[in-house]
Short mmCIF file of C-alpha atoms in Angstrom, two decimals:
data_model
loop_
_atom_site.label_atom_id
_atom_site.label_comp_id
_atom_site.label_asym_id
_atom_site.label_seq_id
_atom_site.Cartn_x
_atom_site.Cartn_y
_atom_site.Cartn_z
CA MET V 9 72.61 -5.79 15.31
CA LYS V 10 71.64 -2.59 17.20
CA LYS V 11 67.99 -3.56 16.82
CA VAL V 12 68.69 -6.90 18.45
CA PHE V 13 70.35 -5.31 21.47
CA LYS V 14 67.52 -2.81 21.78
CA TYR V 15 65.00 -5.66 21.73
CA ILE V 16 66.88 -7.61 24.42
CA LYS V 17 67.18 -4.47 26.58
CA LYS V 18 63.48 -3.75 26.22
CA HIS V 19 62.33 -7.33 26.81
CA TRP V 20 65.03 -8.50 29.30
CA VAL V 21 62.65 -10.68 31.31
CA ILE V 22 61.67 -12.68 28.26
CA SER V 23 65.32 -12.87 27.18
CA LEU V 24 66.38 -14.12 30.61
CA ALA V 25 63.67 -16.77 30.56
CA ILE V 26 64.84 -17.93 27.14
CA VAL V 27 68.45 -18.19 28.42
CA PHE V 28 67.36 -20.24 31.44
CA PHE V 29 65.26 -22.52 29.23
CA ILE V 30 68.13 -23.12 26.84
CA GLY V 31 70.49 -23.78 29.79
CA PHE V 32 68.02 -26.24 31.33
CA VAL V 33 67.69 -28.14 28.03
CA ILE V 34 71.47 -28.35 27.69
CA TYR V 35 71.78 -29.54 31.32
CA LYS V 36 69.21 -32.28 30.76
CA GLN V 37 71.09 -33.39 27.67
CA LEU V 38 74.50 -33.47 29.35
CA ILE V 39 73.45 -34.90 32.74
CA PRO V 40 71.61 -38.23 32.35
CA ALA V 41 68.54 -38.82 34.44
CA LYS V 42 68.85 -41.18 37.37
CA THR V 43 67.79 -44.68 36.37
CA GLU V 44 64.50 -45.71 37.90
CA GLY V 45 64.98 -48.48 40.44
CA GLU V 46 68.75 -47.86 40.63
CA SER V 47 68.63 -47.32 44.41
CA SER V 48 65.53 -49.34 45.25
CA TYR V 49 64.69 -53.03 45.40
CA LYS V 50 61.36 -54.84 45.34
CA VAL V 51 61.34 -57.65 47.89
CA LYS V 52 60.54 -61.14 46.60
CA LYS V 53 61.01 -64.80 47.44
CA GLN V 54 63.90 -66.54 45.74
CA ASN V 55 66.48 -69.30 45.97
CA LEU V 56 69.99 -68.52 47.18
CA LYS V 57 72.82 -70.72 45.97
CA GLU V 58 76.54 -70.63 46.75
CA SER V 59 78.60 -72.48 44.20
CA LEU V 60 82.19 -72.91 43.02
CA THR V 61 83.15 -73.06 39.36
CA PHE V 62 86.43 -74.51 38.10
CA SER V 63 87.91 -74.54 34.64
CA GLY V 64 89.54 -77.63 33.19
CA GLU V 65 89.80 -79.98 30.24
CA ILE V 66 89.21 -83.57 29.21
CA ASN V 67 92.02 -86.05 29.81
CA ALA V 68 92.26 -89.85 29.85
CA GLU V 69 93.30 -92.36 32.50
CA GLU V 70 94.44 -94.97 29.96
CA LYS V 71 97.02 -93.28 27.79
CA VAL V 72 100.34 -94.82 26.75
CA ILE V 73 103.32 -93.87 24.59
CA LEU V 74 104.97 -96.98 23.15
CA ARG V 75 108.65 -97.20 22.12
CA PHE V 76 111.08 -99.91 21.09
CA GLN V 77 113.86 -100.60 23.58
CA THR V 78 116.58 -100.36 20.94
CA SER V 79 117.27 -98.71 17.62
CA GLY V 80 116.89 -100.67 14.42
CA ARG V 81 115.38 -100.99 10.99
CA LEU V 82 111.59 -100.61 11.02
CA SER V 83 110.30 -103.64 9.13
CA TRP V 84 106.53 -103.33 9.69
CA VAL V 85 103.99 -100.76 10.90
CA GLY V 86 100.52 -102.20 11.33
CA VAL V 87 98.55 -99.10 12.36
CA LYS V 88 97.90 -95.51 11.35
CA GLU V 89 96.50 -92.54 13.22
CA GLY V 90 92.80 -93.00 14.01
CA ASP V 91 92.89 -96.81 14.05
CA PHE V 92 91.30 -98.65 16.98
CA VAL V 93 93.53 -101.34 18.50
CA LYS V 94 92.78 -104.16 20.92
CA LYS V 95 94.63 -104.88 24.14
CA TYR V 96 97.96 -106.72 23.55
CA GLN V 97 97.69 -106.26 19.79
CA THR V 98 101.05 -106.13 17.96
CA ILE V 99 101.31 -102.82 16.11
CA ALA V 100 104.90 -102.58 14.77
CA SER V 101 108.13 -104.58 14.42
CA LEU V 102 111.83 -104.04 13.95
CA ASP V 103 113.90 -106.16 11.54
CA GLN V 104 114.48 -109.40 13.45
CA ARG V 105 117.00 -111.06 11.14
CA GLU V 106 120.06 -109.80 12.97
CA VAL V 107 118.73 -110.50 16.48
CA LYS V 108 117.60 -113.97 15.44
CA LYS V 109 121.07 -114.74 14.10
CA ARG V 110 122.55 -113.53 17.35
CA LEU V 111 120.14 -115.81 19.21
CA GLU V 112 121.24 -118.77 17.08
CA ARG V 113 124.90 -117.97 17.72
CA THR V 114 124.31 -117.61 21.44
CA PHE V 115 122.45 -120.90 21.48
CA GLN V 116 125.41 -122.59 19.80
CA ASP V 117 127.68 -121.16 22.48
CA TYR V 118 125.35 -122.62 25.07
CA LEU V 119 125.53 -126.06 23.43
CA LEU V 120 129.33 -125.91 23.53
CA GLU V 121 129.29 -124.95 27.20
CA ARG V 122 126.82 -127.73 27.91
CA THR V 123 129.01 -130.29 26.13
CA ASP V 124 132.13 -129.16 28.04
CA PHE V 125 130.27 -129.31 31.33
CA ASP V 126 128.97 -132.82 30.66
CA GLN V 127 132.48 -133.93 29.67
CA ASP V 128 134.04 -132.45 32.82
CA LEU V 129 131.36 -134.05 34.95
CA SER V 130 132.01 -137.43 33.30
CA ASP V 131 135.79 -137.14 33.58
CA TYR V 132 135.90 -136.18 37.23
CA LYS V 133 132.85 -137.88 38.72
CA VAL V 134 134.98 -140.39 40.61
CA ILE V 135 137.46 -137.77 41.84
CA THR V 136 136.46 -135.61 44.80
CA ASN V 137 139.48 -133.45 45.62
CA ASP V 138 139.30 -129.62 45.81
CA SER V 139 140.98 -129.07 42.45
CA VAL V 140 138.34 -131.12 40.64
CA LYS V 141 135.55 -129.34 42.48
CA ARG V 142 136.87 -125.98 41.29
CA ILE V 143 137.01 -127.25 37.70
CA LEU V 144 133.40 -128.42 37.90
CA GLU V 145 132.26 -125.16 39.51
CA LYS V 146 133.95 -123.14 36.77
CA SER V 147 132.27 -125.28 34.14
CA GLN V 148 128.92 -124.79 35.88
CA TYR V 149 129.39 -120.99 35.92
CA GLY V 150 130.16 -121.00 32.20
CA LEU V 151 127.03 -123.05 31.53
CA ASN V 152 124.87 -120.70 33.61
CA LYS V 153 126.24 -117.70 31.73
CA ALA V 154 125.45 -119.34 28.39
CA VAL V 155 121.87 -119.97 29.53
CA LEU V 156 121.48 -116.29 30.51
CA ASP V 157 122.88 -115.14 27.16
CA VAL V 158 120.29 -117.26 25.34
CA GLU V 159 117.47 -115.82 27.47
CA ILE V 160 118.65 -112.24 26.87
CA GLN V 161 118.81 -112.74 23.13
CA ASN V 162 115.37 -114.32 23.21
CA LEU V 163 114.04 -111.19 24.97
CA THR V 164 115.69 -109.05 22.31
CA VAL V 165 113.70 -110.91 19.66
CA GLU V 166 110.52 -110.47 21.71
CA PHE V 167 111.14 -106.74 22.28
CA SER V 168 111.55 -106.15 18.56
CA ASN V 169 107.75 -106.46 18.42
CA LEU V 170 105.78 -103.47 19.75
CA PHE V 171 102.38 -104.23 21.31
CA THR V 172 99.84 -102.11 23.18
CA PRO V 173 98.91 -102.92 26.79
CA ILE V 174 95.54 -101.14 26.43
CA GLN V 175 92.77 -100.91 23.88
CA GLY V 176 92.06 -97.54 22.32
CA VAL V 177 92.62 -95.13 19.46
CA VAL V 178 96.02 -94.60 17.87
CA THR V 179 96.63 -90.85 18.15
CA LYS V 180 100.27 -90.65 17.03
CA VAL V 181 102.59 -92.69 14.80
CA GLY V 182 106.10 -91.23 14.85
CA SER V 183 107.42 -93.26 11.89
CA PRO V 184 104.53 -94.53 9.75
CA TYR V 185 106.69 -96.08 6.98
CA ALA V 186 108.64 -99.32 7.14
CA GLY V 187 112.19 -99.64 5.82
CA VAL V 188 113.75 -96.72 7.70
CA ASN V 189 116.25 -96.88 10.54
CA VAL V 190 114.75 -95.45 13.72
CA THR V 191 115.64 -94.68 17.31
CA PRO V 192 113.16 -95.42 20.12
CA LEU V 193 112.05 -91.75 20.21
CA GLN V 194 111.51 -91.60 16.44
CA ALA V 195 109.20 -94.61 16.42
CA GLU V 196 106.82 -93.49 19.19
CA ILE V 197 103.21 -94.65 18.93
CA GLU V 198 100.55 -93.19 21.24
CA VAL V 199 97.33 -95.00 22.17
CA ILE V 200 94.44 -93.49 24.18
CA ASN V 201 91.35 -95.31 25.42
CA PRO V 202 88.37 -92.98 24.67
CA GLN V 203 86.24 -94.78 27.26
CA SER V 204 88.63 -93.82 30.09
CA ILE V 205 88.21 -90.05 29.75
CA TYR V 206 87.69 -87.79 32.76
CA PHE V 207 87.50 -84.04 33.41
CA SER V 208 90.63 -82.56 34.95
CA ALA V 209 89.79 -79.44 36.98
CA ILE V 210 92.28 -77.04 38.57
CA ILE V 211 91.40 -76.04 42.17
CA ASP V 212 93.10 -73.30 44.17
CA GLN V 213 94.07 -74.18 47.73
CA THR V 214 91.63 -71.59 49.10
CA GLU V 215 88.73 -73.36 47.35
CA LEU V 216 89.37 -76.82 48.82
CA PRO V 217 87.19 -76.37 51.96
CA GLY V 218 83.74 -77.73 51.24
CA LEU V 219 84.94 -80.06 48.50
CA GLU V 220 85.42 -83.77 48.99
CA GLU V 221 85.37 -86.97 46.98
CA ASP V 222 81.95 -88.08 45.65
CA LYS V 223 80.57 -84.52 45.75
CA ASP V 224 78.05 -84.08 42.94
CA GLY V 225 78.09 -81.32 40.35
CA PHE V 226 77.85 -80.81 36.64
CA ILE V 227 80.17 -80.01 33.74
CA THR V 228 79.57 -77.69 30.81
CA LEU V 229 81.98 -78.16 27.91
CA ASP V 230 82.79 -75.23 25.63
CA PRO V 231 81.90 -77.13 22.41
CA TYR V 232 78.49 -78.08 23.88
CA PRO V 233 77.34 -75.05 25.96
CA ASP V 234 73.72 -76.23 26.14
CA GLU V 235 74.61 -79.66 27.52
CA LYS V 236 75.06 -80.20 31.27
CA ILE V 237 76.84 -83.42 32.21
CA LYS V 238 76.32 -84.79 35.72
CA THR V 239 79.58 -85.50 37.51
CA LYS V 240 81.20 -86.10 40.88
CA ILE V 241 84.71 -85.73 42.25
CA THR V 242 86.57 -89.03 42.11
CA SER V 243 89.86 -87.77 43.58
CA ILE V 244 91.80 -84.64 44.56
CA SER V 245 95.58 -84.76 44.29
CA PHE V 246 97.50 -84.75 47.57
CA THR V 247 100.38 -82.72 46.14
CA PRO V 248 100.05 -79.46 44.16
CA ILE V 249 100.57 -79.26 40.42
CA ALA V 250 104.19 -78.45 39.61
CA GLY V 251 105.05 -75.40 37.53
CA GLU V 252 101.99 -73.33 38.48
CA SER V 253 102.36 -69.80 39.85
CA GLY V 254 100.06 -70.53 42.80
CA THR V 255 99.27 -73.56 44.93
CA VAL V 256 96.69 -75.47 42.93
CA TYR V 257 95.57 -79.08 42.88
CA GLU V 258 94.11 -81.39 40.25
CA ALA V 259 90.62 -82.75 40.84
CA LYS V 260 89.55 -85.68 38.70
CA LEU V 261 85.86 -85.56 37.82
CA LEU V 262 83.78 -88.45 36.54
CA LEU V 263 82.77 -88.14 32.89
CA ASP V 264 80.25 -90.94 32.62
CA VAL V 265 79.25 -90.58 28.97
CA ASP V 266 79.01 -92.79 25.91
CA ASN V 267 82.10 -91.95 23.89
CA THR V 268 82.03 -94.71 21.29
CA LYS V 269 81.72 -92.09 18.52
CA TYR V 270 84.45 -89.89 20.02
CA LYS V 271 82.08 -86.97 20.68
CA TYR V 272 84.20 -85.98 23.68
CA ARG V 273 87.87 -85.59 22.83
CA ILE V 274 91.12 -85.03 24.70
CA GLY V 275 91.80 -81.34 25.36
CA MET V 276 88.18 -80.11 25.18
CA THR V 277 87.82 -77.31 27.73
CA GLY V 278 84.93 -76.39 29.98
CA ASP V 279 83.75 -75.52 33.48
CA ALA V 280 82.67 -77.65 36.41
CA GLU V 281 80.23 -76.26 38.98
CA PHE V 282 79.57 -77.54 42.50
CA VAL V 283 76.88 -76.23 44.82
CA LEU V 284 78.22 -75.73 48.36
CA ARG V 285 74.93 -74.65 49.95
CA GLU V 286 71.45 -73.68 48.80
CA ILE V 287 68.38 -72.16 50.48
CA GLU V 288 65.07 -72.32 48.63
CA ASN V 289 61.96 -70.12 48.64
CA ILE V 290 63.08 -67.44 51.09
CA ILE V 291 62.89 -63.66 51.26
CA ALA V 292 66.30 -62.17 50.55
CA VAL V 293 67.58 -58.71 49.64
CA PRO V 294 70.91 -57.35 48.42
CA SER V 295 73.20 -56.97 51.43
CA GLU V 296 74.00 -53.35 50.50
CA PHE V 297 70.44 -52.30 51.44
CA ILE V 298 70.86 -53.44 55.04
CA ARG V 299 72.12 -50.89 57.59
CA ARG V 300 73.20 -51.15 61.20
CA GLU V 301 72.10 -49.28 64.27
CA GLY V 302 74.16 -50.62 67.13
CA SER V 303 73.47 -54.32 67.31
CA ARG V 304 70.26 -54.03 65.28
CA LYS V 305 69.78 -54.11 61.53
CA TYR V 306 67.26 -52.18 59.53
CA VAL V 307 66.20 -51.22 56.00
CA GLU V 308 64.38 -48.19 54.67
CA ILE V 309 61.00 -49.18 53.30
CA LYS V 310 58.68 -47.21 51.06
CA VAL V 311 55.39 -46.24 52.74
CA ASN V 312 53.08 -43.73 51.01
CA ASN V 313 56.01 -42.51 48.89
CA ASN V 314 58.03 -41.87 52.05
CA ARG V 315 60.94 -43.75 53.59
CA LYS V 316 60.41 -45.55 56.90
CA LYS V 317 63.01 -47.32 59.02
CA THR V 318 62.10 -50.99 59.47
CA TYR V 319 64.09 -53.35 61.69
CA VAL V 320 64.78 -56.82 60.30
CA THR V 321 66.10 -60.18 61.46
CA THR V 322 68.67 -61.65 59.06
CA GLY V 323 69.92 -65.15 58.33
CA GLU V 324 72.34 -66.62 55.79
CA VAL V 325 74.47 -64.43 53.53
CA ILE V 326 75.12 -65.94 50.08
CA ASP V 327 76.63 -64.15 47.09
CA ASP V 328 75.87 -60.58 48.28
CA PHE V 329 72.28 -61.47 49.23
CA THR V 330 71.05 -61.68 52.84
CA GLN V 331 68.18 -63.83 54.04
CA ILE V 332 65.42 -61.87 55.82
CA LYS V 333 63.73 -63.94 58.51
CA SER V 334 61.38 -61.21 59.72
CA GLY V 335 60.58 -57.55 59.13
CA LEU V 336 59.81 -57.64 55.41
CA LYS V 337 57.23 -59.20 53.18
CA GLU V 338 56.94 -59.76 49.46
CA SER V 339 56.35 -56.68 47.28
CA ASP V 340 57.87 -54.28 49.84
CA VAL V 341 60.13 -51.71 48.23
CA ILE V 342 63.34 -50.80 50.06
CA TYR V 343 65.88 -48.06 49.40
CA ASP V 344 69.65 -47.97 49.51
#
C-alpha cells in the first residue's frame, strides 16, 4: 500500500489525468448526449390538415321490442334467436281458447240486446210520448254497449298474436318455449333490421362549430382497423344526451355498406374523422420555432454552421404547424 502512495506522489500529474479521464467517462455514461436534430428542423413542403375525431358505435334505426298486451299461456313461439323475419310476420301466440269463448259470450249478449231493441222498437213505433222515447234511447244505449264489447273482445283475440312491424333479425326471445304462463315483460322478442344500421358518434358542445349535416368524413371500426368507410353526417340531435357528465350530442352518421352477411353488428365501436380544413403543398414549420420581435416574426436559420435571424411571413396555423408564406425555402434548417 505504501508503494502505491509513493507512486501516486511521485507521478501526481499522471494520476490526476487518470482521475479526470475516469470522471469524464462516468459523466458521459450518466449524462446522455443531446439527440441530434432535437432542437432543429429541416424545412419542407407538406400538407396541413385540421380534423376532428369522434368515438362511437354502431346502432340501428329499425329496432323494436315486441310484447303481448296481456298475460297468458304461451301457446306458440315461431322464431328463435338469429332467425330472419319478414315485415308483419306472426312470430308468437297466446292461448286463444279463453278469449274466443269470451268473444262468443259477448256476441250472445249482443244478440240479446239486439232482440230487445227490435222488440221495443216494434212495440212503441206508433207511440211518440217522452216516456217511450226514453225507453227506446235506453235500449239503443244497451245495444251500442254490446257492440263495443264485441269489438273489444275481437281485439283481444287479435292481440293474442304477436307480429313484427319490421323485417330483420331476431336478437332476443324472452320465453322460447310454449306452454308456460308469461307476463308481457317475460315474453319480449326483439327484432333489428341489419340494413338500417348507422354510426352513432358522441360530440362535445365545443366541437359542434364547423360540423353540419351532409359533411363528409370516414369511419374506422375497431374490428376492421384497415378499412375506411366513407360517411356523412345525417343528423345532429337538438337536445343533449341525458345522463352524461358533460354537454354532448348524438350525431348520426351514414353507414352505407352491404350488411346482408351481418359483417357489421350492433355495438361495434370505432372512430369517425372529419376534416375541417386542409392546405396542400405548402412550406410549414413547427410553431415553436417561430419567435417575435415586436410585430415581426423570425426564425433562426443555419448558415455556414452559424445561426442567422431570418424574418418570415406566416399564414394559417393548424395543429401546431404554421404556414410560411415567405422567408424560408425547402431544405433550410432552423433552430429552436
